[in-house]
Coordinates of C-alpha atoms in Angstrom, one line a residue:
M1 CA -15.0 -11.4 -76.9
K2 CA -18.0 -9.0 -77.2
I3 CA -18.1 -6.5 -74.3
L4 CA -21.7 -6.3 -73.1
P5 CA -23.7 -4.1 -70.7
R6 CA -23.2 -5.1 -67.1
F7 CA -19.7 -6.4 -67.7
F8 CA -17.1 -4.4 -65.8
I9 CA -13.7 -3.1 -66.8
K10 CA -10.7 -2.8 -64.4
T11 CA -8.1 -0.3 -65.6
K12 CA -4.3 -0.4 -65.1
D13 CA -4.7 2.2 -62.4
K14 CA -7.3 0.1 -60.6
L15 CA -10.5 1.9 -61.5
F16 CA -13.7 -0.1 -62.0
F17 CA -16.1 0.9 -64.8
A18 CA -19.5 -0.6 -65.6
V19 CA -20.1 -1.2 -69.3
N20 CA -23.3 0.4 -70.5
T21 CA -23.7 -0.2 -74.2
Y22 CA -23.5 -2.9 -76.8
H23 CA -21.5 -0.7 -79.3
H24 CA -18.2 1.0 -78.8
P25 CA -15.9 3.3 -80.8
K26 CA -12.5 2.1 -81.9
S27 CA -10.6 4.0 -79.2
H28 CA -12.7 3.4 -76.0
Y29 CA -15.0 1.0 -74.3
V30 CA -18.1 3.1 -73.3
A31 CA -18.5 2.6 -69.6
F32 CA -19.4 4.5 -66.4
L33 CA -16.9 4.9 -63.5
R34 CA -18.3 3.2 -60.4
Y35 CA -15.5 2.6 -57.9
V36 CA -12.2 4.4 -57.3
P37 CA -9.3 3.6 -54.9
D38 CA -9.7 5.5 -51.6
E39 CA -7.7 4.8 -48.5
N40 CA -10.8 5.5 -46.4
G41 CA -13.1 3.3 -48.6
E42 CA -15.3 0.7 -47.0
R43 CA -14.8 -2.0 -49.7
I44 CA -11.6 -4.0 -50.2
S45 CA -10.4 -5.9 -53.3
D46 CA -6.9 -7.3 -53.8
D47 CA -5.8 -5.3 -50.7
V48 CA -7.0 -2.0 -52.3
R49 CA -9.7 0.0 -50.5
Y50 CA -12.5 1.4 -52.8
K51 CA -15.4 3.8 -52.6
K52 CA -18.4 4.0 -54.8
V53 CA -18.9 7.3 -56.6
S54 CA -22.0 9.2 -57.7
S55 CA -22.5 10.5 -61.2
Q56 CA -21.0 13.9 -60.4
E57 CA -18.2 12.4 -58.4
A58 CA -17.3 10.2 -61.4
Y59 CA -17.1 13.1 -63.8
D60 CA -15.2 15.3 -61.4
Y61 CA -12.7 12.4 -60.7
L62 CA -12.1 11.9 -64.4
K63 CA -11.8 15.6 -65.2
K64 CA -9.0 15.8 -62.6
Y65 CA -7.2 12.5 -63.1
H66 CA -8.2 11.0 -66.5
P67 CA -9.5 13.6 -68.9
D68 CA -8.7 11.2 -71.7
Y69 CA -11.6 9.0 -70.4
L70 CA -14.1 11.8 -71.3
F71 CA -14.2 12.0 -75.1
D72 CA -16.3 13.3 -78.0
W73 CA -18.3 10.5 -79.7
N74 CA -21.9 10.5 -80.7
I75 CA -23.7 12.9 -78.3
E76 CA -23.6 16.6 -79.3
G77 CA -22.3 18.9 -76.5
K78 CA -21.6 16.1 -74.1
K79 CA -18.5 14.1 -73.3
T80 CA -18.9 10.3 -73.4
M81 CA -17.3 8.4 -70.5
G82 CA -15.2 5.4 -71.3
V83 CA -11.9 3.6 -70.9
L84 CA -9.1 3.8 -73.4
K85 CA -8.7 0.2 -74.7
E86 CA -5.0 0.4 -74.2
D87 CA -5.6 1.0 -70.5
V88 CA -7.7 -2.1 -69.8
E89 CA -6.1 -4.4 -67.3
E90 CA -9.1 -6.9 -67.1
I91 CA -12.5 -7.5 -68.5
L92 CA -14.8 -8.8 -65.8
D93 CA -17.4 -11.2 -67.2
P94 CA -20.6 -11.9 -65.2
I95 CA -21.0 -15.4 -66.7
K96 CA -17.4 -16.4 -65.7
K97 CA -18.0 -15.0 -62.3
L98 CA -21.1 -17.1 -61.8
N99 CA -19.4 -20.2 -63.0
E100 CA -16.5 -19.5 -60.5
I101 CA -19.0 -19.2 -57.6
I102 CA -21.0 -22.4 -58.7
N103 CA -17.8 -24.4 -58.9
S104 CA -16.2 -23.0 -55.7
N105 CA -16.1 -24.9 -52.4
D106 CA -16.4 -21.6 -50.6
D107 CA -19.2 -21.9 -48.0
D108 CA -19.8 -18.2 -48.1
K109 CA -23.5 -17.3 -47.3
L110 CA -23.9 -14.9 -50.2
F111 CA -22.3 -17.4 -52.6
N112 CA -24.7 -20.1 -51.4
K113 CA -27.7 -17.8 -52.1
I114 CA -26.3 -17.0 -55.6
R115 CA -25.9 -20.8 -56.3
L116 CA -29.5 -21.4 -55.2
L117 CA -30.8 -18.6 -57.3
A118 CA -29.0 -19.9 -60.4
K119 CA -30.2 -23.4 -59.7
T120 CA -33.8 -22.2 -59.3
F121 CA -33.7 -20.5 -62.7
H122 CA -31.9 -23.3 -64.4
E123 CA -34.3 -26.0 -63.2
G124 CA -37.5 -24.0 -63.0
A125 CA -37.1 -21.8 -66.2
N126 CA -34.8 -24.0 -68.2
I127 CA -32.1 -21.4 -68.5
D128 CA -28.6 -22.6 -69.2
Y129 CA -25.9 -21.7 -66.7
E130 CA -24.0 -20.1 -69.6
D131 CA -26.9 -17.6 -70.0
M132 CA -26.7 -16.3 -66.4
G133 CA -24.2 -14.2 -64.6
I134 CA -23.4 -12.0 -61.6
S135 CA -22.6 -8.3 -61.8
G136 CA -22.3 -5.5 -59.3
S137 CA -20.0 -5.5 -56.3
T138 CA -19.8 -9.3 -56.3
L139 CA -18.3 -9.3 -59.8
L140 CA -15.5 -7.0 -58.5
N141 CA -14.9 -9.0 -55.2
L142 CA -16.1 -5.9 -53.4
Q143 CA -19.2 -7.4 -51.9
N144 CA -20.3 -7.1 -48.2
N145 CA -22.0 -10.3 -47.1
S146 CA -24.3 -8.5 -44.7
T147 CA -25.4 -5.6 -47.0
S148 CA -24.7 -6.4 -50.6
D149 CA -27.6 -7.2 -53.0
I150 CA -27.3 -9.8 -55.7
D151 CA -27.2 -8.3 -59.2
F152 CA -28.3 -11.4 -61.2
I153 CA -28.1 -11.2 -65.0
V154 CA -30.1 -13.3 -67.5
F155 CA -28.8 -13.2 -71.0
G156 CA -31.3 -13.5 -73.8
K157 CA -34.8 -12.0 -74.2
E158 CA -36.8 -15.2 -74.0
N159 CA -34.7 -16.4 -71.1
H160 CA -35.4 -13.3 -69.2
K161 CA -39.1 -13.5 -69.8
R162 CA -39.1 -17.0 -68.4
A163 CA -37.1 -15.9 -65.4
I164 CA -39.5 -13.2 -64.4
K165 CA -42.5 -15.4 -65.1
L166 CA -41.1 -18.1 -62.8
Y167 CA -40.4 -15.5 -60.0
S168 CA -43.9 -14.2 -60.3
Q169 CA -45.1 -17.7 -59.5
L170 CA -42.6 -18.6 -56.8
K171 CA -43.0 -15.4 -54.7
K172 CA -46.6 -16.6 -54.0
D173 CA -45.3 -20.1 -52.8
N174 CA -44.6 -20.3 -49.1
D175 CA -42.2 -23.2 -49.7
S176 CA -40.1 -21.3 -52.3
P177 CA -36.7 -19.9 -51.4
L178 CA -37.6 -16.8 -53.5
D179 CA -39.8 -14.4 -51.6
K180 CA -41.5 -11.1 -52.3
I181 CA -40.1 -8.0 -50.8
N182 CA -41.6 -6.9 -47.5
N183 CA -42.1 -3.4 -46.1
D184 CA -38.7 -3.0 -44.4
Y185 CA -36.8 -3.9 -47.6
W186 CA -39.1 -1.7 -49.8
R187 CA -38.0 1.4 -47.8
H188 CA -34.3 0.4 -48.4
V189 CA -34.9 -0.1 -52.1
Y190 CA -36.9 3.1 -52.5
D191 CA -34.3 5.2 -50.7
K192 CA -31.6 3.7 -53.0
R193 CA -33.5 4.3 -56.2
I194 CA -35.6 7.4 -55.8
K195 CA -33.7 10.6 -55.2
D196 CA -36.5 13.2 -55.9
N197 CA -40.3 13.5 -55.4
S198 CA -41.2 11.8 -58.7
M199 CA -42.8 8.8 -57.0
T200 CA -44.0 8.1 -53.5
L201 CA -43.0 5.0 -51.6
E202 CA -46.5 3.6 -52.0
E203 CA -46.4 4.1 -55.8
F204 CA -42.9 2.7 -56.0
V205 CA -44.0 -0.5 -54.2
W206 CA -47.0 -0.9 -56.5
Y207 CA -44.9 -0.6 -59.7
E208 CA -42.1 -2.7 -58.5
S209 CA -44.4 -5.5 -57.3
R210 CA -45.8 -6.0 -60.8
K211 CA -42.5 -5.9 -62.6
N212 CA -41.4 -9.2 -61.0
N213 CA -37.7 -8.5 -61.5
R214 CA -36.7 -7.8 -57.9
G215 CA -37.1 -10.0 -54.9
L216 CA -35.6 -11.7 -51.8
I217 CA -33.7 -14.9 -51.5
K218 CA -33.3 -16.0 -47.8
G219 CA -33.4 -12.3 -46.7
T220 CA -31.1 -10.9 -49.5
L221 CA -32.3 -8.6 -52.2
F222 CA -31.8 -9.7 -55.8
D223 CA -32.4 -8.2 -59.2
I224 CA -33.2 -10.1 -62.4
S225 CA -31.5 -7.9 -64.9
F226 CA -31.5 -8.5 -68.7
T227 CA -28.7 -8.3 -71.3
L228 CA -29.0 -9.4 -74.9
K229 CA -27.1 -12.4 -76.1
E230 CA -24.4 -11.7 -78.7
D231 CA -26.5 -13.2 -81.5
E232 CA -29.4 -10.9 -80.6
I233 CA -27.4 -7.7 -81.0
G234 CA -28.1 -5.9 -84.3
E235 CA -26.1 -3.2 -86.0
D236 CA -26.1 0.2 -84.5
E237 CA -28.6 2.1 -86.7
E238 CA -28.6 5.3 -84.5
I239 CA -25.3 7.1 -85.0
Y240 CA -25.7 10.6 -83.5
F241 CA -27.7 12.0 -80.6
K242 CA -28.4 15.7 -79.9
P243 CA -30.0 16.6 -76.6
L244 CA -32.6 19.4 -77.1
E245 CA -34.5 20.3 -74.0
R246 CA -36.4 19.0 -70.9
I247 CA -39.9 17.8 -71.8
K248 CA -42.9 16.3 -70.2
I249 CA -45.5 14.3 -72.2
K250 CA -48.6 12.2 -71.9
C251 CA -48.7 9.3 -74.4
E252 CA -49.8 5.7 -75.0
I253 CA -47.5 2.7 -74.8
I254 CA -47.8 0.7 -78.0
D255 CA -44.8 -1.7 -77.8
D256 CA -43.2 -2.8 -74.5
D257 CA -41.2 -5.8 -75.9
N258 CA -37.9 -4.2 -75.0
S259 CA -39.0 -2.7 -71.7
Y260 CA -36.6 -4.8 -69.7
A261 CA -33.6 -4.3 -72.0
Y262 CA -30.7 -1.9 -71.5
P263 CA -31.7 0.7 -72.3
A264 CA -35.4 0.0 -71.7
I265 CA -37.4 1.1 -74.8
Y266 CA -41.1 1.9 -75.0
L267 CA -42.6 2.7 -78.4
V268 CA -45.4 5.4 -78.0
S269 CA -48.2 7.1 -79.8
N270 CA -50.9 9.8 -79.2
V271 CA -48.3 12.1 -77.6
E272 CA -49.5 15.2 -75.8
F273 CA -46.9 17.8 -74.7
L274 CA -47.1 19.2 -71.2
K275 CA -43.7 20.9 -71.3
G276 CA -41.4 21.7 -74.2
N277 CA -41.8 22.3 -77.9
Y278 CA -43.7 19.7 -79.9
V279 CA -41.7 17.1 -82.0
N280 CA -42.8 13.6 -83.0
I281 CA -41.7 11.5 -80.0
E282 CA -41.4 7.9 -81.1
K283 CA -39.8 6.3 -78.0
I284 CA -39.3 6.6 -74.3
V285 CA -35.7 5.4 -73.6
S286 CA -34.6 4.6 -70.0
Y287 CA -31.0 4.1 -68.9
T288 CA -32.0 3.6 -65.2
H289 CA -33.1 0.3 -63.7
T290 CA -36.0 1.9 -61.9
Y291 CA -37.9 2.5 -65.1
T292 CA -37.4 -0.8 -66.8
G293 CA -40.6 -2.8 -67.2
I294 CA -42.6 -0.2 -65.3
V295 CA -45.4 0.4 -67.8
K296 CA -47.1 -1.9 -70.3
N297 CA -48.8 -2.0 -73.7
N298 CA -52.0 0.1 -74.1
E299 CA -51.4 2.0 -70.9
R300 CA -51.7 5.8 -70.9
V301 CA -48.6 7.3 -69.2
I302 CA -46.9 10.5 -68.2
A303 CA -43.1 10.8 -68.8
S304 CA -40.5 13.5 -68.0
G305 CA -37.0 13.6 -69.3
V306 CA -34.7 15.0 -72.0
C307 CA -35.8 15.2 -75.6
E308 CA -33.0 14.0 -78.0
E309 CA -32.8 14.2 -81.7
V310 CA -31.5 11.0 -83.2
T311 CA -29.8 10.8 -86.6
K312 CA -29.8 7.3 -88.2
K313 CA -27.4 5.8 -90.6
D314 CA -29.6 6.8 -93.6
Y315 CA -29.6 10.4 -92.2
T316 CA -33.2 10.4 -91.3
K317 CA -34.1 11.8 -87.9
C318 CA -36.4 10.7 -85.0
Y319 CA -37.0 11.9 -81.5
N320 CA -36.8 10.2 -78.1
L321 CA -37.6 11.1 -74.5
V322 CA -34.7 10.0 -72.5
I323 CA -34.8 9.0 -68.8
G324 CA -31.5 8.5 -66.9
T325 CA -29.3 11.3 -68.3
T326 CA -27.6 11.0 -64.9
R327 CA -27.5 8.0 -62.7
E328 CA -29.8 9.7 -60.1
S329 CA -32.4 10.6 -62.8
I330 CA -33.6 13.7 -61.0
G331 CA -36.9 14.8 -62.5
E332 CA -36.8 12.0 -65.1
Y333 CA -39.5 9.3 -64.9
V334 CA -42.3 7.4 -66.6
K335 CA -45.5 6.2 -64.8
L336 CA -49.2 5.8 -65.3
E337 CA -51.1 9.0 -66.1
K338 CA -53.6 8.0 -63.4
N339 CA -52.2 7.2 -59.9
P340 CA -52.5 3.4 -59.6
L341 CA -53.4 3.6 -56.0
N342 CA -56.7 5.3 -56.9
I343 CA -57.7 2.8 -59.5

């Protein structure tokens, strides 16, 4: 079975890791630590209490208890986080989880909303149930019915395009079970996603509203996340990454076809450097959900992040601006050069 982004891994010592790449080395599955056992944790799965950890907490925990889960791979000067394959207890598959929920007789309120969401995309966007899934806390049986969001996954690029197009239509329909997010919920999402001053609440709402990948179903937040299907995954042509420095640029978006992918990719041109030494930046790459689908073709943008030198299989080099070098993405963003609220 191919291990895809937004799958989770449970280790033999009950840690939960979120898979975050399509390609893995021979020894490890590349994944980020998300939940650890904690006797004071607020979530319970299989009689074990868990707490969710931040980026720094994840690294600190592994340095102390599992240094073998921090290993040298393809990023110069940085340890890659991942699970030794021999330590895997279970691969948690979002597609299987959704099928379990659909076929369950459990009258759980959250499960009922998930069933309705899947049915809506199946019937309205012609997406097969085998091309949809559930990730996040629900996949791990750590959900809280009153506070958990629905991390809904659509597999396949064309399927995802149809899903967000359908939602863009349904959120305007008063009779639809899918609703647009209102002011109270926007504050909740903003506080969850933005941890610095890179974007105001008003800007955040403007950008999120046009992305059409986040909404409400009967009062519960849901994301429409995107993962490639197995037959869409190509070979890994980029084999080595070297972080260089923090940079800030202005540029034009020339290809947003993979802007909802993981990672989100924007091809750029006409680059102007505001901070850092000039190199030929070809792509903006985002590993954080906040900056997926946020800007579009022919838009002039400003972006801040880390410049990385990429070595390809043929040993040629190119340069990216990377957003999401940590989960919190402090000081890392892409947005329109001109404030959209003044347009």
